[in-house]
Amino acid sequence: MARMSRRTWPFLGVAGAVALSSALLSPAAAGPATGPPVLQAPPIVGGQPASIAEHPWMVYLTDAQGNQLCGGALAAPNKVVTAGHCVLGEKPEGVQVVAGRERLDGKDGTVAKVTGIWVHPKYQDASSGSDVAVLTLDQRLPQPPLPVASQQDTALYQPGTPSTVLGWGKTAENGQSSNELRRGELQVLADEECTKAYKEQYKADSMTCAGVPGGGVDACQGDSGGPLVAGDRLIGLVSWGDGCARPESPGVYTRIAALHDDIQAQLGS
């Protein structure tokens, strides 16, 4: 069964992108936008509209033409944390970051240029783990950053911990992308449950998963790189999964705490 990442590909368009699956990404790595499409990540299924004022650190990535690709979180005034598969093979001039904008068709907020892209050196594809990237922007943004979870935040990864995922992705598997920011309320799941769903493809040392009993709420295509938040901390990034919001197929997220030191080195003090 194919596992899918949750990036939106620019040549498909925001509204016309083919639904590839919501929260679960495939082991195939996302290549440059000019190459063949790879399995990607989706928008929020079973969620509700969210206010950018309540989540000011929430951003989205676009290509040079303004087509939304992925989500991300502002983790320092000029640094954005997103998924590695969102920008693997991309050049800084081909990616932009939009902050302070709730609707994709809006004109408010700030469009920042990307001057540097760091992808974790261990990242190869979704099944390899370490699916994280840090983007350096050409300016310092006024929005407050979202703190990054550290290895001391073990309580935030306990099974049953309430968490929130945000994005502009598809609102149904094989459905349409959302024009407005949406959020989904989930709970962190036990590693044993994730291993049961994905066998050896799930790596507890660099991944975590979240969902709801019976499915119904999940990330989806277009949500890749978007934040999983618990305790006012960035604990995960939308990475991959099996379809969107399917029963017994929870979304898989990058485990931020496990990669904290590497991420923090890119964020600086």
mmCIF file of C-alpha atoms in Angstrom:
data_model
loop_
_atom_site.group_PDB
_atom_site.id
_atom_site.type_symbol
_atom_site.label_atom_id
_atom_site.label_comp_id
_atom_site.label_asym_id
_atom_site.label_seq_id
_atom_site.Cartn_x
_atom_site.Cartn_y
_atom_site.Cartn_z
ATOM 1 C CA MET A 1 0.000 0.000 0.000
ATOM 2 C CA ALA A 2 1.465 3.330 -1.021
ATOM 3 C CA ARG A 3 2.493 5.779 1.660
ATOM 4 C CA MET A 4 2.121 9.423 0.706
ATOM 5 C CA SER A 5 3.817 12.657 1.617
ATOM 6 C CA ARG A 6 1.687 15.768 1.884
ATOM 7 C CA ARG A 7 3.148 18.425 -0.312
ATOM 8 C CA THR A 8 1.174 20.164 -3.068
ATOM 9 C CA TRP A 9 2.974 20.248 -6.406
ATOM 10 C CA PRO A 10 2.975 23.624 -8.170
ATOM 11 C CA PHE A 11 2.281 22.334 -11.628
ATOM 12 C CA LEU A 12 -0.962 20.825 -10.400
ATOM 13 C CA GLY A 13 -2.220 24.133 -9.020
ATOM 14 C CA VAL A 14 -3.699 24.832 -5.620
ATOM 15 C CA ALA A 15 -7.320 24.036 -6.421
ATOM 16 C CA GLY A 16 -6.627 21.424 -9.090
ATOM 17 C CA ALA A 17 -4.059 19.283 -7.320
ATOM 18 C CA VAL A 18 -4.857 15.590 -7.361
ATOM 19 C CA ALA A 19 -5.580 14.336 -3.852
ATOM 20 C CA LEU A 20 -2.751 12.014 -2.938
ATOM 21 C CA SER A 21 -3.666 11.351 0.703
ATOM 22 C CA SER A 22 -4.053 13.460 3.793
ATOM 23 C CA ALA A 23 -1.781 13.029 6.748
ATOM 24 C CA LEU A 24 0.355 10.073 5.711
ATOM 25 C CA LEU A 25 3.329 10.493 3.357
ATOM 26 C CA SER A 26 5.034 7.991 1.131
ATOM 27 C CA PRO A 27 8.571 6.792 1.444
ATOM 28 C CA ALA A 28 9.378 8.381 -1.901
ATOM 29 C CA ALA A 29 11.330 11.605 -1.626
ATOM 30 C CA ALA A 30 9.888 14.786 -3.054
ATOM 31 C CA GLY A 31 12.046 15.940 -5.926
ATOM 32 C CA PRO A 32 12.374 19.311 -7.624
ATOM 33 C CA ALA A 33 9.171 20.877 -8.940
ATOM 34 C CA THR A 34 10.331 20.201 -12.498
ATOM 35 C CA GLY A 35 10.547 16.461 -11.988
ATOM 36 C CA PRO A 36 7.843 13.802 -11.917
ATOM 37 C CA PRO A 37 5.329 14.100 -9.077
ATOM 38 C CA VAL A 38 6.083 12.067 -5.967
ATOM 39 C CA LEU A 39 3.712 11.011 -3.252
ATOM 40 C CA GLN A 40 2.916 14.016 -1.104
ATOM 41 C CA ALA A 41 1.038 15.398 1.897
ATOM 42 C CA PRO A 42 -2.551 16.809 2.208
ATOM 43 C CA PRO A 43 -4.784 19.607 3.982
ATOM 44 C CA ILE A 44 -6.807 19.229 7.183
ATOM 45 C CA VAL A 45 -9.609 16.649 6.961
ATOM 46 C CA GLY A 46 -12.362 16.820 9.560
ATOM 47 C CA GLY A 47 -11.102 20.127 10.902
ATOM 48 C CA GLN A 48 -12.484 23.626 11.275
ATOM 49 C CA PRO A 49 -11.487 27.164 10.239
ATOM 50 C CA ALA A 50 -8.622 28.646 12.239
ATOM 51 C CA SER A 51 -7.637 32.228 12.909
ATOM 52 C CA ILE A 52 -4.164 33.390 11.913
ATOM 53 C CA ALA A 53 -4.368 35.865 14.814
ATOM 54 C CA GLU A 54 -4.510 32.903 17.213
ATOM 55 C CA HIS A 55 -1.699 31.089 15.387
ATOM 56 C CA PRO A 56 0.536 33.981 14.265
ATOM 57 C CA TRP A 57 3.581 31.730 13.730
ATOM 58 C CA MET A 58 1.747 29.727 11.046
ATOM 59 C CA VAL A 59 3.138 30.266 7.533
ATOM 60 C CA TYR A 60 2.922 28.640 4.149
ATOM 61 C CA LEU A 61 5.436 28.038 1.389
ATOM 62 C CA THR A 62 4.876 28.917 -2.261
ATOM 63 C CA ASP A 63 6.819 28.542 -5.473
ATOM 64 C CA ALA A 64 8.071 31.629 -7.309
ATOM 65 C CA GLN A 65 4.660 32.009 -8.977
ATOM 66 C CA GLY A 66 2.791 32.061 -5.653
ATOM 67 C CA ASN A 67 1.336 28.523 -5.742
ATOM 68 C CA GLN A 68 1.036 27.082 -2.233
ATOM 69 C CA LEU A 69 3.279 24.058 -1.660
ATOM 70 C CA CYS A 70 3.467 23.301 2.054
ATOM 71 C CA GLY A 71 2.998 24.675 5.532
ATOM 72 C CA GLY A 72 5.569 25.672 8.114
ATOM 73 C CA ALA A 73 6.108 27.385 11.442
ATOM 74 C CA LEU A 74 8.063 30.515 12.265
ATOM 75 C CA ALA A 75 10.595 29.375 14.870
ATOM 76 C CA ALA A 76 12.763 32.517 14.958
ATOM 77 C CA PRO A 77 12.162 35.992 13.484
ATOM 78 C CA ASN A 78 13.842 35.040 10.196
ATOM 79 C CA LYS A 79 13.680 31.214 10.333
ATOM 80 C CA VAL A 80 10.928 28.803 9.289
ATOM 81 C CA VAL A 81 10.800 25.103 10.179
ATOM 82 C CA THR A 82 9.124 22.850 7.613
ATOM 83 C CA ALA A 83 9.407 19.300 6.266
ATOM 84 C CA GLY A 84 12.513 18.264 4.394
ATOM 85 C CA HIS A 85 10.494 16.719 1.572
ATOM 86 C CA CYS A 86 8.883 20.125 0.938
ATOM 87 C CA VAL A 87 12.128 21.728 -0.210
ATOM 88 C CA LEU A 88 14.488 18.884 -1.087
ATOM 89 C CA GLY A 89 16.140 19.801 -4.391
ATOM 90 C CA GLU A 90 14.735 23.327 -4.371
ATOM 91 C CA LYS A 91 16.829 26.491 -4.703
ATOM 92 C CA PRO A 92 16.167 29.455 -2.391
ATOM 93 C CA GLU A 93 15.028 31.669 -5.271
ATOM 94 C CA GLY A 94 12.309 29.143 -6.109
ATOM 95 C CA VAL A 95 10.612 29.291 -2.686
ATOM 96 C CA GLN A 96 8.779 32.062 -0.819
ATOM 97 C CA VAL A 97 7.215 32.193 2.640
ATOM 98 C CA VAL A 98 3.894 33.902 3.372
ATOM 99 C CA ALA A 99 3.222 34.980 6.968
ATOM 100 C CA GLY A 100 0.225 36.666 8.577
ATOM 101 C CA ARG A 101 -2.231 35.577 5.875
ATOM 102 C CA GLU A 102 -5.274 33.466 6.711
ATOM 103 C CA ARG A 103 -6.665 33.000 3.186
ATOM 104 C CA LEU A 104 -4.603 31.926 0.202
ATOM 105 C CA ASP A 105 -6.391 34.469 -2.001
ATOM 106 C CA GLY A 106 -5.669 37.288 0.461
ATOM 107 C CA LYS A 107 -3.246 40.171 0.027
ATOM 108 C CA ASP A 108 -2.477 40.824 3.682
ATOM 109 C CA GLY A 109 0.549 39.668 5.611
ATOM 110 C CA THR A 110 4.130 39.480 4.388
ATOM 111 C CA VAL A 111 5.724 37.610 1.504
ATOM 112 C CA ALA A 112 9.347 36.896 2.415
ATOM 113 C CA LYS A 113 12.060 35.626 0.121
ATOM 114 C CA VAL A 114 14.126 32.603 1.096
ATOM 115 C CA THR A 115 17.886 33.134 1.176
ATOM 116 C CA GLY A 116 18.943 29.742 2.505
ATOM 117 C CA ILE A 117 17.618 26.179 2.722
ATOM 118 C CA TRP A 118 18.947 23.606 5.196
ATOM 119 C CA VAL A 119 17.618 20.040 4.933
ATOM 120 C CA HIS A 120 18.623 17.606 7.661
ATOM 121 C CA PRO A 121 21.645 15.670 6.369
ATOM 122 C CA LYS A 122 20.092 12.333 7.359
ATOM 123 C CA TYR A 123 16.904 12.951 5.394
ATOM 124 C CA GLN A 124 16.567 10.777 2.299
ATOM 125 C CA ASP A 125 12.842 10.089 2.043
ATOM 126 C CA ALA A 126 9.828 9.875 4.316
ATOM 127 C CA SER A 127 10.617 6.359 5.518
ATOM 128 C CA SER A 128 14.159 7.358 6.509
ATOM 129 C CA GLY A 129 12.972 9.900 9.107
ATOM 130 C CA SER A 130 14.671 13.247 9.912
ATOM 131 C CA ASP A 131 12.085 14.921 7.663
ATOM 132 C CA VAL A 132 12.870 18.518 8.605
ATOM 133 C CA ALA A 133 14.220 21.654 6.948
ATOM 134 C CA VAL A 134 14.982 25.179 8.141
ATOM 135 C CA LEU A 135 14.530 28.142 5.811
ATOM 136 C CA THR A 136 16.360 31.440 6.295
ATOM 137 C CA LEU A 137 14.370 34.507 5.250
ATOM 138 C CA ASP A 138 15.491 37.831 3.818
ATOM 139 C CA GLN A 139 13.860 39.724 6.688
ATOM 140 C CA ARG A 140 12.829 39.437 10.317
ATOM 141 C CA LEU A 141 9.083 38.970 10.653
ATOM 142 C CA PRO A 142 7.057 40.646 13.409
ATOM 143 C CA GLN A 143 5.019 37.560 14.333
ATOM 144 C CA PRO A 144 5.984 35.767 17.571
ATOM 145 C CA PRO A 145 7.840 32.485 16.901
ATOM 146 C CA LEU A 146 6.592 29.090 18.054
ATOM 147 C CA PRO A 147 9.022 27.451 20.523
ATOM 148 C CA VAL A 148 10.542 24.170 19.366
ATOM 149 C CA ALA A 149 10.122 21.090 21.567
ATOM 150 C CA SER A 150 13.302 19.783 23.197
ATOM 151 C CA GLN A 151 14.303 16.427 24.624
ATOM 152 C CA GLN A 152 13.015 17.609 28.006
ATOM 153 C CA ASP A 153 9.457 17.840 26.620
ATOM 154 C CA THR A 154 8.784 14.122 26.919
ATOM 155 C CA ALA A 155 5.351 14.766 28.450
ATOM 156 C CA LEU A 156 4.163 16.295 25.173
ATOM 157 C CA TYR A 157 4.693 12.965 23.400
ATOM 158 C CA GLN A 158 2.767 10.841 25.876
ATOM 159 C CA PRO A 159 -0.165 8.904 24.351
ATOM 160 C CA GLY A 160 -3.394 10.852 24.676
ATOM 161 C CA THR A 161 -1.761 14.283 24.751
ATOM 162 C CA PRO A 162 -4.088 16.786 23.012
ATOM 163 C CA SER A 163 -2.486 18.257 19.900
ATOM 164 C CA THR A 164 -3.435 20.503 16.992
ATOM 165 C CA VAL A 165 -2.422 20.299 13.343
ATOM 166 C CA LEU A 166 -2.886 23.266 10.995
ATOM 167 C CA GLY A 167 -2.761 23.821 7.262
ATOM 168 C CA TRP A 168 -4.371 24.787 3.979
ATOM 169 C CA GLY A 169 -4.459 21.260 2.561
ATOM 170 C CA LYS A 170 -7.256 19.156 1.200
ATOM 171 C CA THR A 171 -10.355 18.847 3.311
ATOM 172 C CA ALA A 172 -11.071 15.308 2.094
ATOM 173 C CA GLU A 173 -9.056 12.559 0.485
ATOM 174 C CA ASN A 174 -9.439 13.155 -3.275
ATOM 175 C CA GLY A 175 -11.103 16.457 -2.387
ATOM 176 C CA GLN A 176 -10.312 20.137 -2.861
ATOM 177 C CA SER A 177 -7.672 22.171 -1.063
ATOM 178 C CA SER A 178 -8.815 24.767 1.438
ATOM 179 C CA ASN A 179 -8.544 28.478 0.677
ATOM 180 C CA GLU A 180 -8.565 29.273 4.399
ATOM 181 C CA LEU A 181 -6.406 28.111 7.272
ATOM 182 C CA ARG A 182 -7.875 25.110 9.077
ATOM 183 C CA ARG A 183 -7.064 23.195 12.238
ATOM 184 C CA GLY A 184 -7.672 19.659 13.388
ATOM 185 C CA GLU A 185 -7.775 18.488 17.001
ATOM 186 C CA LEU A 186 -5.876 15.227 17.496
ATOM 187 C CA GLN A 187 -4.187 13.235 20.211
ATOM 188 C CA VAL A 188 -0.677 11.856 20.247
ATOM 189 C CA LEU A 189 -0.705 8.082 19.799
ATOM 190 C CA ALA A 190 1.499 5.392 21.299
ATOM 191 C CA ASP A 191 4.477 4.278 19.241
ATOM 192 C CA GLU A 192 3.101 0.736 19.401
ATOM 193 C CA GLU A 193 -0.066 1.870 17.626
ATOM 194 C CA CYS A 194 1.955 3.581 14.899
ATOM 195 C CA THR A 195 4.166 0.514 14.465
ATOM 196 C CA LYS A 196 1.078 -1.655 14.151
ATOM 197 C CA ALA A 197 -0.163 0.555 11.320
ATOM 198 C CA TYR A 198 3.114 1.002 9.415
ATOM 199 C CA LYS A 199 5.440 -1.795 10.533
ATOM 200 C CA GLU A 200 9.147 -1.054 9.965
ATOM 201 C CA GLN A 201 8.406 2.143 8.037
ATOM 202 C CA TYR A 202 7.582 3.846 11.326
ATOM 203 C CA LYS A 203 10.729 4.849 13.215
ATOM 204 C CA ALA A 204 9.963 5.928 16.771
ATOM 205 C CA ASP A 205 13.346 7.592 17.245
ATOM 206 C CA SER A 206 12.547 10.324 14.698
ATOM 207 C CA MET A 207 8.787 10.056 14.096
ATOM 208 C CA THR A 208 5.600 10.403 16.101
ATOM 209 C CA CYS A 209 2.004 9.945 15.045
ATOM 210 C CA ALA A 210 -1.316 11.485 15.952
ATOM 211 C CA GLY A 211 -4.967 10.925 15.152
ATOM 212 C CA VAL A 212 -8.362 10.226 16.644
ATOM 213 C CA PRO A 213 -10.054 6.905 17.409
ATOM 214 C CA GLY A 214 -11.729 5.615 14.268
ATOM 215 C CA GLY A 215 -10.088 8.215 12.014
ATOM 216 C CA GLY A 216 -11.960 11.188 10.574
ATOM 217 C CA VAL A 217 -9.479 13.977 11.405
ATOM 218 C CA ASP A 218 -6.102 14.201 9.732
ATOM 219 C CA ALA A 219 -3.690 16.253 7.664
ATOM 220 C CA CYS A 220 -3.765 15.799 3.890
ATOM 221 C CA GLN A 221 -2.121 16.937 0.620
ATOM 222 C CA GLY A 222 -0.976 20.513 0.964
ATOM 223 C CA ASP A 223 -0.451 20.229 4.726
ATOM 224 C CA SER A 224 3.114 18.865 4.523
ATOM 225 C CA GLY A 225 5.538 20.696 6.760
ATOM 226 C CA GLY A 226 2.713 22.171 8.808
ATOM 227 C CA PRO A 227 3.012 22.156 12.596
ATOM 228 C CA LEU A 228 1.721 19.650 15.104
ATOM 229 C CA VAL A 229 1.396 21.694 18.297
ATOM 230 C CA ALA A 230 1.029 20.615 21.913
ATOM 231 C CA GLY A 231 1.652 22.604 25.070
ATOM 232 C CA ASP A 232 2.408 25.708 22.997
ATOM 233 C CA ARG A 233 5.370 23.887 21.458
ATOM 234 C CA LEU A 234 6.158 22.648 17.966
ATOM 235 C CA ILE A 235 6.292 18.893 18.548
ATOM 236 C CA GLY A 236 5.879 17.623 14.989
ATOM 237 C CA LEU A 237 5.695 18.394 11.275
ATOM 238 C CA VAL A 238 3.232 16.826 8.844
ATOM 239 C CA SER A 239 5.322 14.213 7.062
ATOM 240 C CA TRP A 240 3.521 11.188 5.585
ATOM 241 C CA GLY A 241 0.692 8.711 5.899
ATOM 242 C CA ASP A 242 -1.684 6.260 4.251
ATOM 243 C CA GLY A 243 -4.529 8.240 2.700
ATOM 244 C CA CYS A 244 -6.270 10.936 4.703
ATOM 245 C CA ALA A 245 -8.199 10.376 7.940
ATOM 246 C CA ARG A 246 -8.575 6.638 7.356
ATOM 247 C CA PRO A 247 -9.317 4.372 10.324
ATOM 248 C CA GLU A 248 -6.195 2.737 11.793
ATOM 249 C CA SER A 249 -3.979 4.901 9.544
ATOM 250 C CA PRO A 250 -2.841 7.814 11.720
ATOM 251 C CA GLY A 251 -0.783 10.695 10.383
ATOM 252 C CA VAL A 252 2.973 10.411 10.790
ATOM 253 C CA TYR A 253 4.915 13.479 11.906
ATOM 254 C CA THR A 254 8.558 14.406 12.272
ATOM 255 C CA ARG A 255 9.493 14.082 15.969
ATOM 256 C CA ILE A 256 10.888 17.564 16.592
ATOM 257 C CA ALA A 257 12.309 16.880 20.077
ATOM 258 C CA ALA A 258 14.554 14.137 18.687
ATOM 259 C CA LEU A 259 16.067 16.620 16.215
ATOM 260 C CA HIS A 260 16.025 19.656 18.508
ATOM 261 C CA ASP A 261 19.769 20.209 18.719
ATOM 262 C CA ASP A 262 20.244 20.113 14.949
ATOM 263 C CA ILE A 263 17.276 22.428 14.414
ATOM 264 C CA GLN A 264 18.365 24.831 17.133
ATOM 265 C CA ALA A 265 21.821 25.060 15.597
ATOM 266 C CA GLN A 266 20.158 26.395 12.453
ATOM 267 C CA LEU A 267 17.905 28.773 14.366
ATOM 268 C CA GLY A 268 20.794 30.294 16.308
ATOM 269 C CA SER A 269 20.381 31.911 19.705
#
